[in-house]
Short mmCIF file of C-alpha atoms and ligand atoms in Angstrom, two decimals:
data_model
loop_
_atom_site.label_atom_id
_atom_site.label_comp_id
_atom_site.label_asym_id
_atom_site.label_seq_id
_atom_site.Cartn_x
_atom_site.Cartn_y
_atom_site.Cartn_z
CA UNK A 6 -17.50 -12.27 56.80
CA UNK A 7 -15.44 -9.02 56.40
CA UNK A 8 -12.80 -7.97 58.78
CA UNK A 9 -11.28 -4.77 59.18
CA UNK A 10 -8.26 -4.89 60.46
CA UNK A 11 -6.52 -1.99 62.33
CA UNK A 12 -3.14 -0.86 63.85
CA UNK A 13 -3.37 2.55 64.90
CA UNK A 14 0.10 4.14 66.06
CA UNK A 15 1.07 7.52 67.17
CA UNK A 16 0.71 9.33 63.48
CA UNK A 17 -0.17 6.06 61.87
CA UNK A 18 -3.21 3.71 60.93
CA UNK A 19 -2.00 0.41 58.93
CA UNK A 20 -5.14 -1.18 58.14
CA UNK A 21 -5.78 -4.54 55.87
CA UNK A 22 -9.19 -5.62 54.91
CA UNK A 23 -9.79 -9.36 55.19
CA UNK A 24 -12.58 -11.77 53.25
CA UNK A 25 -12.92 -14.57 56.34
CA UNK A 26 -14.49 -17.13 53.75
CA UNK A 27 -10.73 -17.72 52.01
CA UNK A 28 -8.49 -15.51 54.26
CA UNK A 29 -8.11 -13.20 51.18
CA UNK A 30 -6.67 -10.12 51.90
CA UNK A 31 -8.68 -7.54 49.41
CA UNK A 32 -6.64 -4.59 50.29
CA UNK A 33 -4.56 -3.22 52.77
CA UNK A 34 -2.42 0.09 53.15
CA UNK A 35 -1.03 2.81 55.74
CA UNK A 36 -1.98 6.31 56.67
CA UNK A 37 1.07 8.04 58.32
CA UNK A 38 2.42 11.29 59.95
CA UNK A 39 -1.23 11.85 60.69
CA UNK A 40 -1.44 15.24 62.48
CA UNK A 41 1.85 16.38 60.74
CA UNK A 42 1.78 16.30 56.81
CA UNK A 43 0.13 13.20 56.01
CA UNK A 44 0.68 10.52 53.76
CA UNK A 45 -1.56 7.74 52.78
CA UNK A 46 -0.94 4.32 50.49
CA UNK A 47 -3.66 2.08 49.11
CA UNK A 48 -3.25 -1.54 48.03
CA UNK A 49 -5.37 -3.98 46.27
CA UNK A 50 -4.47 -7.31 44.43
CA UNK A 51 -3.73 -5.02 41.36
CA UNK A 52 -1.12 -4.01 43.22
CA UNK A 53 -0.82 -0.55 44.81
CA UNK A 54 -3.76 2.26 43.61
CA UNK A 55 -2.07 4.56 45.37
CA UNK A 56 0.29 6.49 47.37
CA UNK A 57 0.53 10.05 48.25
CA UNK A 58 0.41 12.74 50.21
CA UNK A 59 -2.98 13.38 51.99
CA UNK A 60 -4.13 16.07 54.58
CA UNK A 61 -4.83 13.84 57.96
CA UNK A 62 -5.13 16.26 60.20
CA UNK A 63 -6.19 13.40 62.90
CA UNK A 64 -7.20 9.68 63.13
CA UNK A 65 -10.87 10.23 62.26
CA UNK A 66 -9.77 11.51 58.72
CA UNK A 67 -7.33 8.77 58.28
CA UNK A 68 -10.27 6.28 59.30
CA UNK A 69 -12.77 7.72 57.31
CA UNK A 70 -10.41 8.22 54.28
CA UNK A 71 -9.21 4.75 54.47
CA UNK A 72 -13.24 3.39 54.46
CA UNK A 73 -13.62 5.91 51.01
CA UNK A 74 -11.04 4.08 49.25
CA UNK A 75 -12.31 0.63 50.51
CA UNK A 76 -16.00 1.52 49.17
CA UNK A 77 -14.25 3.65 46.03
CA UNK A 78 -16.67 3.33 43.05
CA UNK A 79 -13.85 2.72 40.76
CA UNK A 80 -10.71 1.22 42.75
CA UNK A 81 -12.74 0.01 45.91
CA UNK A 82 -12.92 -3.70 47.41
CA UNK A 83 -16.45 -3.57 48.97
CA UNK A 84 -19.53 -1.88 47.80
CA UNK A 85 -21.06 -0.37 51.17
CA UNK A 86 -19.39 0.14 54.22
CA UNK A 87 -22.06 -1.95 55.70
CA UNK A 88 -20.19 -5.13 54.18
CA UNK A 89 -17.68 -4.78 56.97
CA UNK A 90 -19.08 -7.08 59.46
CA UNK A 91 -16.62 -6.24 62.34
CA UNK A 92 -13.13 -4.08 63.02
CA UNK A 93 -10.38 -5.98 64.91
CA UNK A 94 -7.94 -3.48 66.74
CA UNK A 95 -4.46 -4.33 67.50
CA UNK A 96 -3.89 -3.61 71.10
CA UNK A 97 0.05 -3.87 72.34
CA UNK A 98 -0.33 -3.83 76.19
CA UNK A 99 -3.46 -5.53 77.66
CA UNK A 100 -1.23 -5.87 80.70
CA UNK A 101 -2.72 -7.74 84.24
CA UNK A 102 -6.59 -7.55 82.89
CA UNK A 103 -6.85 -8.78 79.79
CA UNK A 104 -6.63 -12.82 79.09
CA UNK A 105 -7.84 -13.30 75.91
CA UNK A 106 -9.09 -10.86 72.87
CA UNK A 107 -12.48 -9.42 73.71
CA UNK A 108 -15.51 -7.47 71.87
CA UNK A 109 -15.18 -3.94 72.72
CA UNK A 110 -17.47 -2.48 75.59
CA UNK A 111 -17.16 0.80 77.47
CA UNK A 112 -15.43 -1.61 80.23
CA UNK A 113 -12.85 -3.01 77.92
CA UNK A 114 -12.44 0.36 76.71
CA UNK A 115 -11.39 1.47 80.39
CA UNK A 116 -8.98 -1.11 81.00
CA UNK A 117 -7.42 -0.18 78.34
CA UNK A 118 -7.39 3.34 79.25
CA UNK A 119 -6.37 2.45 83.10
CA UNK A 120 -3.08 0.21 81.16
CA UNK A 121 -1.41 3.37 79.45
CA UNK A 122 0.63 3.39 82.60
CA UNK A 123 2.08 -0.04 81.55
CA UNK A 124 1.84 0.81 77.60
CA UNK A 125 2.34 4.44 77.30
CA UNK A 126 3.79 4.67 73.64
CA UNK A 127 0.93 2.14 72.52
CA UNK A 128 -1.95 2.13 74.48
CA UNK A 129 -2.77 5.78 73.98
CA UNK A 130 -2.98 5.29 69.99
CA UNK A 131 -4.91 2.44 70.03
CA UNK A 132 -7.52 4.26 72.32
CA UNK A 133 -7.59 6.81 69.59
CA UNK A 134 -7.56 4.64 66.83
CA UNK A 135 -10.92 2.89 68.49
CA UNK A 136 -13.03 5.45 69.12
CA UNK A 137 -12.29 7.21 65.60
CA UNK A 138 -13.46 3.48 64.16
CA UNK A 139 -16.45 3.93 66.63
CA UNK A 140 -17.27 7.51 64.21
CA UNK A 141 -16.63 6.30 61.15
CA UNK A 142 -18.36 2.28 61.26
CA UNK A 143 -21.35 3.14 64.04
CA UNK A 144 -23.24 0.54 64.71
CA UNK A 145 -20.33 -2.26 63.59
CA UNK A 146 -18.74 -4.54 66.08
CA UNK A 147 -15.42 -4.03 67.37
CA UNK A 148 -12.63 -6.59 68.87
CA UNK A 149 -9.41 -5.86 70.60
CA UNK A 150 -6.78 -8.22 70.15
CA UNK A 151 -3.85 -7.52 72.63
CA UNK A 152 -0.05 -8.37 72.08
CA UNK A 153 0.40 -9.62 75.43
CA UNK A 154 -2.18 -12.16 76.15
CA UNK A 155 -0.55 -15.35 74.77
CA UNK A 156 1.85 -14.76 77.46
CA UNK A 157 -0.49 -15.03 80.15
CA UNK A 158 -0.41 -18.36 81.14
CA UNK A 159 3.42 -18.02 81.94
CA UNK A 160 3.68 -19.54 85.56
CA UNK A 161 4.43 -17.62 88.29
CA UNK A 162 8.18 -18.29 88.18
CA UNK A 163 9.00 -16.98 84.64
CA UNK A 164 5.74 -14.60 85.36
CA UNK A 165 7.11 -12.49 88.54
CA UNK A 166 10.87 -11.31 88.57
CA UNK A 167 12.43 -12.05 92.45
CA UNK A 168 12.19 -8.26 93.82
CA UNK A 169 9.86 -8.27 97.01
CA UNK A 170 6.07 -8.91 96.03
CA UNK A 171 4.90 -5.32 97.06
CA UNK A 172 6.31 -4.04 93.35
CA UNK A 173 4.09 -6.57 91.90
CA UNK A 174 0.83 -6.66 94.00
CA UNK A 175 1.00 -2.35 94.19
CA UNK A 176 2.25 -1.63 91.13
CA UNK A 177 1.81 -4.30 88.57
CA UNK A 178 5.72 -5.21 87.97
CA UNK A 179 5.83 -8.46 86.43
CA UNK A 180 6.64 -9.47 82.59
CA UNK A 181 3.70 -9.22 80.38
CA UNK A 182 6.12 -10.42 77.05
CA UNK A 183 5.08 -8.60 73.29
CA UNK A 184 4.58 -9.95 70.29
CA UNK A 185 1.94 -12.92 71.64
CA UNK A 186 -0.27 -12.69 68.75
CA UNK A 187 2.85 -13.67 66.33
CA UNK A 188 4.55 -16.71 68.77
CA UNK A 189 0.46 -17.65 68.68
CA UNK A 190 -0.11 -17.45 64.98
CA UNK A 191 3.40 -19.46 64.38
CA UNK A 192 3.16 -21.96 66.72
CA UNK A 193 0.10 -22.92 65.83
CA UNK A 194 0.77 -22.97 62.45
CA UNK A 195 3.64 -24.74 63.13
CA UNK A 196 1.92 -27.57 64.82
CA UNK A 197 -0.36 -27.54 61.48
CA UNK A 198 2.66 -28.31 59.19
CA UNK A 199 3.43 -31.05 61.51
CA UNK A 200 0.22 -31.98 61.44
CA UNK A 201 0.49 -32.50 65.67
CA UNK A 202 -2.05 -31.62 68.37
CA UNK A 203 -0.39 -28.19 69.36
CA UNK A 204 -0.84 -29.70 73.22
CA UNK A 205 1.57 -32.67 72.39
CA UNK A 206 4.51 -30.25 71.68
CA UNK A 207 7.12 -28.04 73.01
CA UNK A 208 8.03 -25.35 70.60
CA UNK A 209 10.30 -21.99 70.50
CA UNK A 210 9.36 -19.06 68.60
CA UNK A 211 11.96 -17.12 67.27
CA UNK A 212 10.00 -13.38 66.67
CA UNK A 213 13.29 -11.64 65.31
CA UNK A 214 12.81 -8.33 63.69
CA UNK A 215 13.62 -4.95 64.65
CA UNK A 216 12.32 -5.70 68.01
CA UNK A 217 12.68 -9.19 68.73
CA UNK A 218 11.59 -11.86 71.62
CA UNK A 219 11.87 -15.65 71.77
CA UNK A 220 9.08 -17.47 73.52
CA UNK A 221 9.07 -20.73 74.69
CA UNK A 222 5.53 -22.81 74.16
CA UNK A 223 4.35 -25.73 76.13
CA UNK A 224 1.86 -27.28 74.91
CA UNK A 225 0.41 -24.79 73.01
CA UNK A 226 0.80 -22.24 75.79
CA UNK A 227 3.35 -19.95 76.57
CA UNK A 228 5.88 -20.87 79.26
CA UNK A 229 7.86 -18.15 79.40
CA UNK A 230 9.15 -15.54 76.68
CA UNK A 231 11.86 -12.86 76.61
CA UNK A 232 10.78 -9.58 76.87
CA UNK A 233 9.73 -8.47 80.82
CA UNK A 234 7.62 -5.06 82.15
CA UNK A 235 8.58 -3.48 78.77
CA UNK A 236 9.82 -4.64 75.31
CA UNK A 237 13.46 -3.82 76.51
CA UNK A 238 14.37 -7.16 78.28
CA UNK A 239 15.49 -10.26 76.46
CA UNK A 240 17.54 -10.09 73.45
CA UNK A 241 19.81 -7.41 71.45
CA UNK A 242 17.59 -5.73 69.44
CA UNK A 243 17.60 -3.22 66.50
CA UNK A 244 18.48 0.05 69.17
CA UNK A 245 17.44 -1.65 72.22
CA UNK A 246 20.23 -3.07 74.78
CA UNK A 247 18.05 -6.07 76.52
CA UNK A 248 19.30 -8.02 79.39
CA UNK A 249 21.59 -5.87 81.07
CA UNK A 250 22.32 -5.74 84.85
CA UNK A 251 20.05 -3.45 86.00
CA UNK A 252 22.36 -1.55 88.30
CA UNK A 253 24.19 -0.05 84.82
CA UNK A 254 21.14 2.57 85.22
CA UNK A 255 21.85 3.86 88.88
CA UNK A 256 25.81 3.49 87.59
CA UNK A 257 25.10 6.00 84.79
CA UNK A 258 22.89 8.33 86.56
CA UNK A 259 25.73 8.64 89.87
CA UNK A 260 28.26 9.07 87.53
CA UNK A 261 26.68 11.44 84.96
CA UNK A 262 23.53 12.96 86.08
CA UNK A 263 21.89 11.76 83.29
CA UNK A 264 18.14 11.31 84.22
CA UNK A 265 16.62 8.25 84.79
CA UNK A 266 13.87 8.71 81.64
CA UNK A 267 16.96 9.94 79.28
CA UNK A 268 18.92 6.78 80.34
CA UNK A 269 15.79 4.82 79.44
CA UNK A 270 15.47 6.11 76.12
CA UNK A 271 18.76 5.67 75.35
CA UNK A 272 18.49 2.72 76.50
CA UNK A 273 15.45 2.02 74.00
CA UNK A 274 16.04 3.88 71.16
CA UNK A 275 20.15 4.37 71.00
CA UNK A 276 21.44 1.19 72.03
CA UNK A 277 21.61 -2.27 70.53
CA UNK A 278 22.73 -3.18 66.90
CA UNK A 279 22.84 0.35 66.21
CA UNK A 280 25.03 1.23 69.44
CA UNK A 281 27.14 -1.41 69.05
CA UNK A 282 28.12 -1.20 65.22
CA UNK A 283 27.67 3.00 65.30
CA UNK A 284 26.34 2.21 61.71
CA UNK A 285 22.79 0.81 62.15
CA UNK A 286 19.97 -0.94 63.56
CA UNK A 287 19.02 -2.50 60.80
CA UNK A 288 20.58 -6.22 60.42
CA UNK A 289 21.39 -5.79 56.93
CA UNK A 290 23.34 -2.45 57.23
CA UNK A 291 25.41 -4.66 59.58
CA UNK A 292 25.68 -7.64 58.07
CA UNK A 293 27.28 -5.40 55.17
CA UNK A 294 29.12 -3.50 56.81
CA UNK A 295 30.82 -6.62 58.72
CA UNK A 296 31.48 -8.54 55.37
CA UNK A 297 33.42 -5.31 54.65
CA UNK A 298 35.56 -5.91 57.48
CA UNK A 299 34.13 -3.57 59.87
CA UNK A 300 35.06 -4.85 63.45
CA UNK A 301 32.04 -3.33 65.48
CA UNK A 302 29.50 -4.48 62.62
CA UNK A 303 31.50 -7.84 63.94
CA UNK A 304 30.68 -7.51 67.16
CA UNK A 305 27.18 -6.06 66.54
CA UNK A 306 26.19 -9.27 64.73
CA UNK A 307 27.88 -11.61 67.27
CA UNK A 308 26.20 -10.10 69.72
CA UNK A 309 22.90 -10.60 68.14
CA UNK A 310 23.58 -14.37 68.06
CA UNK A 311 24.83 -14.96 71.32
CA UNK A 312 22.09 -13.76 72.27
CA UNK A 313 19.29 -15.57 70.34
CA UNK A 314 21.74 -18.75 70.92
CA UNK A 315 21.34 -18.15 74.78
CA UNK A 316 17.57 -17.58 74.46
CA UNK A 317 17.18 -20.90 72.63
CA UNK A 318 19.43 -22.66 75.21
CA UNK A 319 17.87 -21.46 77.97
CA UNK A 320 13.98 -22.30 76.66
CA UNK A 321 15.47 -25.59 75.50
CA UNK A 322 16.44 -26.34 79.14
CA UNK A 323 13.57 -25.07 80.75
CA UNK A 324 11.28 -27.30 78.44
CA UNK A 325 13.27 -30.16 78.68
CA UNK A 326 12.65 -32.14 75.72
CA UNK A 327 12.10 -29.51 71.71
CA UNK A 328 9.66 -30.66 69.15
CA UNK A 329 10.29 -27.79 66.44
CA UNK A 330 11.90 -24.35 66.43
CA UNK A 331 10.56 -21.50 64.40
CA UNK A 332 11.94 -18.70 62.80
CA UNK A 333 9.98 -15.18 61.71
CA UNK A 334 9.34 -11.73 61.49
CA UNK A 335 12.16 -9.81 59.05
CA UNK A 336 15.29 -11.08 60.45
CA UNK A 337 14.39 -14.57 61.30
CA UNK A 338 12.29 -14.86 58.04
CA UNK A 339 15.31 -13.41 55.63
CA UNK A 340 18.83 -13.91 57.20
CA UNK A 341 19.72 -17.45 55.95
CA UNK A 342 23.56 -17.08 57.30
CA UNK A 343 21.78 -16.00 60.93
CA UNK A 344 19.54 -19.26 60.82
CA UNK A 345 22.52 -21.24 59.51
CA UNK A 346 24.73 -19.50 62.53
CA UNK A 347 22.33 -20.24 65.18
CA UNK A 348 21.06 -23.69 64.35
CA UNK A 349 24.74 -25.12 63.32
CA UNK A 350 25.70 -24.15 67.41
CA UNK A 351 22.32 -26.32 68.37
CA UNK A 352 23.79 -29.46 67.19
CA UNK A 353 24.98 -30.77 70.35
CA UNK A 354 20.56 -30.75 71.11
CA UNK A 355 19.81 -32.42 67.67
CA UNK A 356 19.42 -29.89 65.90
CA UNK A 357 20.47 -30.35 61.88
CA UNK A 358 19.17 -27.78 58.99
CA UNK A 359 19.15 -28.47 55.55
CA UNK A 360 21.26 -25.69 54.00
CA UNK A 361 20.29 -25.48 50.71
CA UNK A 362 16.63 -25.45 51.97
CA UNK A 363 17.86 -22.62 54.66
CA UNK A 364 18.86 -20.63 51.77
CA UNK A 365 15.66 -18.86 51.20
CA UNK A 366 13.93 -15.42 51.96
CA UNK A 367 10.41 -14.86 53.34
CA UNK A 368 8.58 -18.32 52.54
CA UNK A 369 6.82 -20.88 54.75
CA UNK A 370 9.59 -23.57 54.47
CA UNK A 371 10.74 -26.49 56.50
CA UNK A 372 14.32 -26.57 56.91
CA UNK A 373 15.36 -29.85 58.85
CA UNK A 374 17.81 -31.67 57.56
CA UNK A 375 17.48 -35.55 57.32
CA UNK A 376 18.30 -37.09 60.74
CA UNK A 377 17.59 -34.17 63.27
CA UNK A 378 15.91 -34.55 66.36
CA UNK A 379 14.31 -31.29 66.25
CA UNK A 380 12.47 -29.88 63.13
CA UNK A 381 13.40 -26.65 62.54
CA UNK A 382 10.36 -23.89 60.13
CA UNK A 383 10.56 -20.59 58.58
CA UNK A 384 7.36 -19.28 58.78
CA UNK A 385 6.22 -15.64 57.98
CA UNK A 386 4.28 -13.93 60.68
CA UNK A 387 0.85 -13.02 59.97
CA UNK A 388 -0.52 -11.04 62.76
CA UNK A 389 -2.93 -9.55 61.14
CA UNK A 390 -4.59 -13.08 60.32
CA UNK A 391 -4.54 -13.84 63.89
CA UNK A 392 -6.26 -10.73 64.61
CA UNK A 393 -9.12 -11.55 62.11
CA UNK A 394 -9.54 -14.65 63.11
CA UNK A 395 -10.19 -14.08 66.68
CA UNK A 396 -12.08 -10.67 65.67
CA UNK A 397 -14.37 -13.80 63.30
CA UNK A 398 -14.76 -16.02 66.34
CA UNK A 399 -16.05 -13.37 68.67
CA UNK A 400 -18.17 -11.71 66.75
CA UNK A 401 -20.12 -15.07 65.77
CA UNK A 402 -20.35 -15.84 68.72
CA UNK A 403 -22.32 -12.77 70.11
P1 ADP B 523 9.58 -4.69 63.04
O1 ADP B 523 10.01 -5.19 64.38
O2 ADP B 523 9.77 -3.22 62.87
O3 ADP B 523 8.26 -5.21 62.56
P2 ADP B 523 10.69 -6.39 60.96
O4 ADP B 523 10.07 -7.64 61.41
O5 ADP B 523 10.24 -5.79 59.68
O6 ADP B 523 10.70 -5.28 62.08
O7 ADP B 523 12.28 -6.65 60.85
C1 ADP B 523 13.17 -5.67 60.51
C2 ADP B 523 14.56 -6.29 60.50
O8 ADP B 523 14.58 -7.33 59.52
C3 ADP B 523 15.68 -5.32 60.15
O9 ADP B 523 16.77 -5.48 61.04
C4 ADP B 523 16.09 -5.79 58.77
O10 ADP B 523 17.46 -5.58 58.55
C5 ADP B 523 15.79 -7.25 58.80
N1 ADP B 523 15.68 -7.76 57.44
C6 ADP B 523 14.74 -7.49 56.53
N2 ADP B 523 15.03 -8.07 55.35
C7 ADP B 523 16.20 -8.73 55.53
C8 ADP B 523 17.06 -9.51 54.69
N3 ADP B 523 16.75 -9.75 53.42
N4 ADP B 523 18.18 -10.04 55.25
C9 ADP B 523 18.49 -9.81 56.51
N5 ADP B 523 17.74 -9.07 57.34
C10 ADP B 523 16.63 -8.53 56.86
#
């Protein structure tokens, strides 16, 4: 089968187009600043066809462009359109209704709708990015596949945060994590290269990239993960602050006035690695900067270990006993010296890495050294897999 795979943003569509039989991706790209100037990039195994600027006026142009290069007489992948047997939708917040991925129906498509309150960047996109899928492939089967559903078998504990119950039976505040379908997709590939029953082990994900959340897996099912109501809670991220006593909000706002949604946004999009250092968000801008001798690119980078250290602690002790740790997504797949950093402080839990075999970039690698208690992978994320695959399962099994 053929699998369409889509992630529709705000002005973007990043689509890849999957052949099920050997996982093969036969081309992928991105339309972006759709509804502003548009741009639009095209990739096959030849490498990229190409990439330029593109009038996309709206997401039913992007959709319908990115199907004419896919069926392209010259650079195309497919022949007909018809050869895509179903469209799997990335879907970040599927928030208190959704449990697993489903096939889309007008009902589906209403909870989604009724969870912008809980997804408001994302939700609204994806809506848009369905229905302009709906247009352009009538009459082919569609699957959401929502960020947040690994994390709903969290028990109530990690699930529920200890204000009074009204918040969460009236209003839906509890943590709904991000990033499931990656912690999924790596633990479970994890458990592959260990060649275990996923529901004999205990793992930790380590999903660091620009936004980045550690889960903890039981068994093959979440037990509890780092990021709460929003993607803001849990660790220091790229320009988001993460754990932070809550009461630093009401602080601000009494003493400056500042509103409660500007706080926010700083707190979102103004705070974290790039706060801290005043350089950057981005890890590498840091990591430069601090081998420069820059203090608050220092303090920036400590800060981002401390707190995947405390994350890893504190999942270690709620499991109680660590089969494997993973690291992904574009910090945890490149930064060797954050990997070496982390894992040398885990010693005193059995954890050992081999360093030469730590000193690599972006592959699937196992890096425990000889004599550690806990195995320790690199393993690129493939959401987009996951999303296929469960987009393939569904669909069969209509
Ligand atoms: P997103 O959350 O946007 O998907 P990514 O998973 O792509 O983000 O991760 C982006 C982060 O990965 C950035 O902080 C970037 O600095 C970091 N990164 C990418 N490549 C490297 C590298 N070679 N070494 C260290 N960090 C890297």
């Amino acid at each position: 089968m053929i699998i369409l795979v889509v992630n529709t943003g705000s002005s973007s569509l990043k689509y890849q187009l999957f052949d099920m039989d050997d996982h093969k991706v036969l081309a992928k790209g991105l339309c972006e600043r759709i509804g502003q100037d548009g741009h639009m990039n095209y990739k096959t195994e030849a490498g990229t066809v190409f990439d330029k600027d593109v009038a996309l006026p709206d997401h039913g142009v992007a959709m319908q462009l990115v199907i004419d290069a896919l069926t392209d007489k010259e650079y195309g992948v497919i022949s007909d359109m018809s050869e895509i047997g179903a469209v799997g939708h990335r879907i970040v917040q599927g928030g208190y209704l959704f449990d697993k991925s489903e096939i889309i129906t007008d009902e589906v498509e209403a909870g989604i709708e009724e969870l912008c309150v809980i997804g408001p960047l994302h939700n609204p996109p994806a809506l848009v990015g369905i229905r302009a899928c709906k247009k352009v492939l009538p009459g082919t089967p569609g699957v959401v596949v929502f960020d947040t559903t690994f994390h709903r078998t969290m028990p109530d504990e990690c699930k529920y945060y200890a204000i009074p119950w009204e918040y969460a039976e009236k209003y839906h505040v509890q943590r709904y994590g991000a990033h499931g379908t990656s912690h999924r997709y790596v633990s479970e590939r994890c458990a592959e290269l260990m060649g275990r029953d996923p529901a004999e082990l205990n793992i930790i994900t380590c999903h660091l990239g620009n936004g980045s959340s550690i889960t903890a897996v039981k068994g093959g099912k979440c037990y509890d993960t780092s990021m709460g109501l929003t993607p803001l809670e849990g660790l220091v991220m790229g320009t988001r602050c993460g754990s932070i006593d809550p009461t630093v909000v009401s602080f601000i706002y009494e003493q400056t006035g500042m509103p409660v949604k500007e706080i926010t946004d700083m707190m979102t999009k103004k705070a974290g690695l790039l706060a801290v250092s005043e350089i950057s968000g981005d890890c590498r801008d840091i990591t430069k900067a601090e081998a420069e001798g820059n203090y608050k690119a220092h303090v920036a980078r400590e800060m981002l270990l401390r707190s995947v250290k405390r994350f890893i602690g504190a999942y270690a002790a709620e499991l109680g006993h660590v089969d494997a740790i993973v690291f992904t997504a574009g910090i945890g797949e490149n930064d060797a010296d954050l990997r070496e950093k982390v894992c040398d402080n885990l010693g005193f839990m059995g954890v050992k890495i081999d360093k030469e075999k730590n000193n690599c970039r972006g592959q699937e690698v196992e890096i425990t050294a000889e004599g550690s208690e806990i195995r320790t992978f690199i393993i690129p994320t493939n959401e987009e897999l996951m999303i296929a695959m469960d987009t393939q399962a569904l669909v069969e099994a209509m």
